[in-house]
Each structure stands twice: as C-alpha cells, then as structure tokens.
Short mmCIF file of the C-alpha atoms (twelve columns), coordinates in Angstrom:
data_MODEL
# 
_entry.id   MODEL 
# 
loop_
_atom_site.group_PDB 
_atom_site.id 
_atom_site.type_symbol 
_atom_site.label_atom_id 
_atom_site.label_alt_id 
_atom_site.label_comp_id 
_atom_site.label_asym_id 
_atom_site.label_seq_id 
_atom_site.Cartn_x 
_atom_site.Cartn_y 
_atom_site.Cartn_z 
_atom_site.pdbx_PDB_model_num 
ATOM 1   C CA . UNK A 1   16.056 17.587 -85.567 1 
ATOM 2   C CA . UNK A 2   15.699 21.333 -86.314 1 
ATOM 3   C CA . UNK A 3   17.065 23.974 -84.078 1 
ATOM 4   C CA . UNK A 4   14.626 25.255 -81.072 1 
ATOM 5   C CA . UNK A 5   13.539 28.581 -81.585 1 
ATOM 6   C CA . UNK A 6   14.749 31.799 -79.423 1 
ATOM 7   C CA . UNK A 7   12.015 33.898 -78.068 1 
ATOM 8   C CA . UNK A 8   12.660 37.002 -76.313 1 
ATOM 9   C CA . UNK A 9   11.557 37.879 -72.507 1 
ATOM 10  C CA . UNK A 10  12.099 41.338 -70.905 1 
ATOM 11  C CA . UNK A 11  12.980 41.523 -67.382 1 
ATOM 12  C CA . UNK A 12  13.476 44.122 -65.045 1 
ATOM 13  C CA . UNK A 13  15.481 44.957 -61.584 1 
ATOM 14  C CA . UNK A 14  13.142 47.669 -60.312 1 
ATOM 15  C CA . UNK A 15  14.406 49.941 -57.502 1 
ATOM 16  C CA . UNK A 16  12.977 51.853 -55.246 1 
ATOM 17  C CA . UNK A 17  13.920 55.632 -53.856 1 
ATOM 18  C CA . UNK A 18  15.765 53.465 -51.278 1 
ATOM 19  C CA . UNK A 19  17.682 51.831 -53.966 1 
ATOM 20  C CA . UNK A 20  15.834 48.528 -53.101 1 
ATOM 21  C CA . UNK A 21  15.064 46.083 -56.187 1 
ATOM 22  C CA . UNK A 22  11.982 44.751 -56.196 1 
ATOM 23  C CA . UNK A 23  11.447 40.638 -56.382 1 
ATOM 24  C CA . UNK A 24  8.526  38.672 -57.045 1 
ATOM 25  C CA . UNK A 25  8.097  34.411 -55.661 1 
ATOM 26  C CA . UNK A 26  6.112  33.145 -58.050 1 
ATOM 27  C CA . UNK A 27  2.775  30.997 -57.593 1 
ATOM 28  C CA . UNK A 28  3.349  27.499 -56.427 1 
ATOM 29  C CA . UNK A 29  1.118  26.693 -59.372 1 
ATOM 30  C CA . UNK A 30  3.344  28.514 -61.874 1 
ATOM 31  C CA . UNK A 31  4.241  26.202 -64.712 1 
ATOM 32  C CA . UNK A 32  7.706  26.592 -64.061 1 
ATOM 33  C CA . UNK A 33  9.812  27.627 -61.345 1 
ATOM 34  C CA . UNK A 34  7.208  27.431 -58.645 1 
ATOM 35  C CA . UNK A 35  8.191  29.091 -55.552 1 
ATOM 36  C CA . UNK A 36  11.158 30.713 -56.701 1 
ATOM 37  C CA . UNK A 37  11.668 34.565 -56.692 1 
ATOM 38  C CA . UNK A 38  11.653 36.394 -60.013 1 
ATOM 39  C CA . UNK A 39  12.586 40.170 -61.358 1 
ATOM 40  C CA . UNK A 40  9.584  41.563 -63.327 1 
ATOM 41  C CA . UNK A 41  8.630  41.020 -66.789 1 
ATOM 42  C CA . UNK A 42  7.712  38.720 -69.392 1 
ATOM 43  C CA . UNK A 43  6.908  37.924 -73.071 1 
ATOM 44  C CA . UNK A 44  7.020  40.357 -75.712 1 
ATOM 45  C CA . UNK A 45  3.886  40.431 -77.896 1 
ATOM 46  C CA . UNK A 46  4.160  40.274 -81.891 1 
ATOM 47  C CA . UNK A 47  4.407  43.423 -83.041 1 
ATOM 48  C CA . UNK A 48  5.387  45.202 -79.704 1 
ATOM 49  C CA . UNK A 49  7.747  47.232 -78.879 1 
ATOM 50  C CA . UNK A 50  10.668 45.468 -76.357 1 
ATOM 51  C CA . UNK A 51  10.301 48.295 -74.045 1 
ATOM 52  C CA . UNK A 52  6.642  48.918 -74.374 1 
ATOM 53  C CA . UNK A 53  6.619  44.835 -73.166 1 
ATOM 54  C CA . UNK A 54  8.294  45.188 -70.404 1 
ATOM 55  C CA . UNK A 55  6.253  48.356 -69.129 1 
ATOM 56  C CA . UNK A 56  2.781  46.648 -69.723 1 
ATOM 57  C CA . UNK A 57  3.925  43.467 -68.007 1 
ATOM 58  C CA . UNK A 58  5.504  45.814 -64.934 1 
ATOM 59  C CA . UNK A 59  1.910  46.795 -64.666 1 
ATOM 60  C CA . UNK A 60  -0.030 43.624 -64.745 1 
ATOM 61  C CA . UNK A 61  2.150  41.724 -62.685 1 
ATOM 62  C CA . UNK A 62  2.561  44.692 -59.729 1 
ATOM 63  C CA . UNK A 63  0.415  47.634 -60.376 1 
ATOM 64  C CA . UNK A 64  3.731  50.093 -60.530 1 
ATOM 65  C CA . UNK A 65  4.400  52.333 -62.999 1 
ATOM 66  C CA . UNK A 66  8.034  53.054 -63.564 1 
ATOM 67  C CA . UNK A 67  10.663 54.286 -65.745 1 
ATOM 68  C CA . UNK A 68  13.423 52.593 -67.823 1 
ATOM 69  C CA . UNK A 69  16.637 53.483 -66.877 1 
ATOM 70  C CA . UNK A 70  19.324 51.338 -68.969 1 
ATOM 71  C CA . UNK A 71  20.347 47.793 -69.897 1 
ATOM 72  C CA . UNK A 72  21.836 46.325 -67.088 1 
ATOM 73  C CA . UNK A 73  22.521 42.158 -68.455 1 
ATOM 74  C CA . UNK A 74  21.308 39.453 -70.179 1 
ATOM 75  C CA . UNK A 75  20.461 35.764 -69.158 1 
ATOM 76  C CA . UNK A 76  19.320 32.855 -71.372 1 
ATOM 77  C CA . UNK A 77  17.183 29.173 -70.886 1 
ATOM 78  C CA . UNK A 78  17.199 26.276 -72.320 1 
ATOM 79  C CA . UNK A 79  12.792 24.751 -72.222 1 
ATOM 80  C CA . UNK A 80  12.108 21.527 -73.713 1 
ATOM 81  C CA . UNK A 81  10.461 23.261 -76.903 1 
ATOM 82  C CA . UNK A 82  12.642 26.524 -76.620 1 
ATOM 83  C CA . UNK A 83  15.284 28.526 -75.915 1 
ATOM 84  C CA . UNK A 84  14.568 31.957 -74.432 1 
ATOM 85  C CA . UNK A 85  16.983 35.210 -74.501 1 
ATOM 86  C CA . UNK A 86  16.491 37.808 -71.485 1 
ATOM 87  C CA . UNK A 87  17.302 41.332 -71.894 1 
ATOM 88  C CA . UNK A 88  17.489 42.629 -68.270 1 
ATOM 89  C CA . UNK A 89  16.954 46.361 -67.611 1 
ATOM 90  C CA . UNK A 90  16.971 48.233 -64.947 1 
ATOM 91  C CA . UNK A 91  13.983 50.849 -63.455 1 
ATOM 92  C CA . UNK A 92  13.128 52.956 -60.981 1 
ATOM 93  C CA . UNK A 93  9.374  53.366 -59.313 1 
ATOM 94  C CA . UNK A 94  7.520  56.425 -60.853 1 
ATOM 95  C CA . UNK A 95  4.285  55.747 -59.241 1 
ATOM 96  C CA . UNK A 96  2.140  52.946 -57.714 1 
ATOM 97  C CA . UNK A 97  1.708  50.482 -54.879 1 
ATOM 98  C CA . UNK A 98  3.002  46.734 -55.283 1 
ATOM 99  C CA . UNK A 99  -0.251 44.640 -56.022 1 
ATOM 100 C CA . UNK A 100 0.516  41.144 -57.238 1 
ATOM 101 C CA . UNK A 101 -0.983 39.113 -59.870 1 
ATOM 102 C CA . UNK A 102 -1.648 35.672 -59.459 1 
ATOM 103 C CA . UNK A 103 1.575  34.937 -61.218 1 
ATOM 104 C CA . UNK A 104 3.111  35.418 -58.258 1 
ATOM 105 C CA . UNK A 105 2.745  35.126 -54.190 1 
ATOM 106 C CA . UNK A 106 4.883  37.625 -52.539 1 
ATOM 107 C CA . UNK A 107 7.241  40.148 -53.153 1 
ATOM 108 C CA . UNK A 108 10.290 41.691 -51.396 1 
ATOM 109 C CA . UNK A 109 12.655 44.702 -51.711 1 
ATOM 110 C CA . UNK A 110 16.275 43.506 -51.150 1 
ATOM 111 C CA . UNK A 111 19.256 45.458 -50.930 1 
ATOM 112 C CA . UNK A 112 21.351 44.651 -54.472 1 
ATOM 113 C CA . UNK A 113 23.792 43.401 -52.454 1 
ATOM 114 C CA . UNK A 114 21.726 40.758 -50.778 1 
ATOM 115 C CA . UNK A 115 20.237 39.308 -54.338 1 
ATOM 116 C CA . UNK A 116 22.315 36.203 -55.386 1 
ATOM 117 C CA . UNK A 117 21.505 34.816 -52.085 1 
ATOM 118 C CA . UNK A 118 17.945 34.778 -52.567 1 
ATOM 119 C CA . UNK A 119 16.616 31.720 -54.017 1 
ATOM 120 C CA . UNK A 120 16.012 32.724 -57.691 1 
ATOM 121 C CA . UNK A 121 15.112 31.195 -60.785 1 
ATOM 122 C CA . UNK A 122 18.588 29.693 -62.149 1 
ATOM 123 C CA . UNK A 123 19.173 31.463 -65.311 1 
ATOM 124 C CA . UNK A 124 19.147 35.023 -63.314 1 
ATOM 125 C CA . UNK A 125 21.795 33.795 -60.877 1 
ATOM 126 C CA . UNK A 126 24.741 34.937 -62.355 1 
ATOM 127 C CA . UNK A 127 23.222 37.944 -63.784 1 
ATOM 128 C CA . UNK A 128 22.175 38.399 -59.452 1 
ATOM 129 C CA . UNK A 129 25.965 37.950 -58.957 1 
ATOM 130 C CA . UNK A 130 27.217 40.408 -61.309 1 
ATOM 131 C CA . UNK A 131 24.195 42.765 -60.847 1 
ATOM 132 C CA . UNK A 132 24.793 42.405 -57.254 1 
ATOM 133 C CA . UNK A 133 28.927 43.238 -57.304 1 
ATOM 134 C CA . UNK A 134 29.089 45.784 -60.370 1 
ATOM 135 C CA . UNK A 135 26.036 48.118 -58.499 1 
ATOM 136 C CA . UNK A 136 25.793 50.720 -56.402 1 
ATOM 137 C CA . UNK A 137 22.856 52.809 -54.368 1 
# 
C-alpha cells in the first residue's frame, strides 16, 4: 500500500491587545471535529504562498485582519486518506471585528494560560500545553 500523502495546514494563535488568543468551536456539522474549539486557519492553495494562506483564511473564517508575528509550533494528523503537517504561528489583531463563518459556531478569547484545558481538537493539545507554559503576555 503506498504511503499517504502530507498536506500542509496553517494555523494561527491570534492575540488580542489584551494578550487573549482567539479560538473558534467549530460547526456541529463540520466533517470532522464537530464541536470542538479550533485556532484559525486552514489549507494552503496550490501555488500560494504559506503565509498568504493563512492570512486569507484569518479573513474568511473571522473577518480580522492581522499580522504575523513568528512561528510558534507545529502539530501533525493522521486522516484515513492523509496525513496533514501544521505549521502554527502566532498573530496579533491589526484590524476587524470577529464575524464567524459557518465553519464554525462560536468563538472565545482565553488567557494562554487557560488553553490546554479547553476542549480542542487533539492534535493541537500538546502544542496548547507547550504554547500555554513557554508564553507570556
């Protein structure tokens, strides 16, 4: 059986002037991970650029527009047909009011701190954990 393919996926742990990061629960209908809270992000297109990615899917999925600030981890899943890499970075709000897509349900600001003890997708808890220890306001 050949090897599943890697596809790359851009997240990001948004803050706000508070030093808040931004999480999205996504859709009870969402193909995966239904009801689960999420950082950010998504798919990069063919041909895009990884950063350019994660700012156009920043705006579709909350109507902000922010700024990249570094890398701050890495996660990785295992799909049935796939295996996805996730460069994490980490923002800050430049402009905009949170406006969901219909990716996702609600969203929250949470004190770093208080992250791995939100009920996240899987793959971003230890990244949560070591986000959560290694970060400061």
């Amino acid at each position: 059986m050949a090897e599943k393919p890697f596809v790359l996926s851009m997240k990001v742990v948004v803050r706000d002037d508070k030093g808040r990061c931004l999480l999205l629960r996504r859709s009870a209908s969402s193909k995966a991970h239904g009801g689960k809270w999420d950082f950010p992000g998504g798919k990069v297109d063919p041909g895009e650029a990884f950063d350019q990615a994660l700012l156009r899917e920043v705006v579709e999925e909350t109507g902000l527009v922010i700024s990249l600030k570094r890398v701050a981890g890495s996660a990785e899943s295992d799909l049935p047909l796939r295996k996805v890499a996730y460069l994490i970075m980490e923002g800050r709000v430049q402009s905009g009011t949170v406006r969901l897509s219909s990716e996702h349900d609600d969203c929250v600001w949470v004190e770093p701190e208080k992250l791995p003890a939100m009920d996240l997708c899987e793959q971003f808890l230890p990244f949560a954990r070591s986000y959560a220890s290694a970060t400061t306001v």
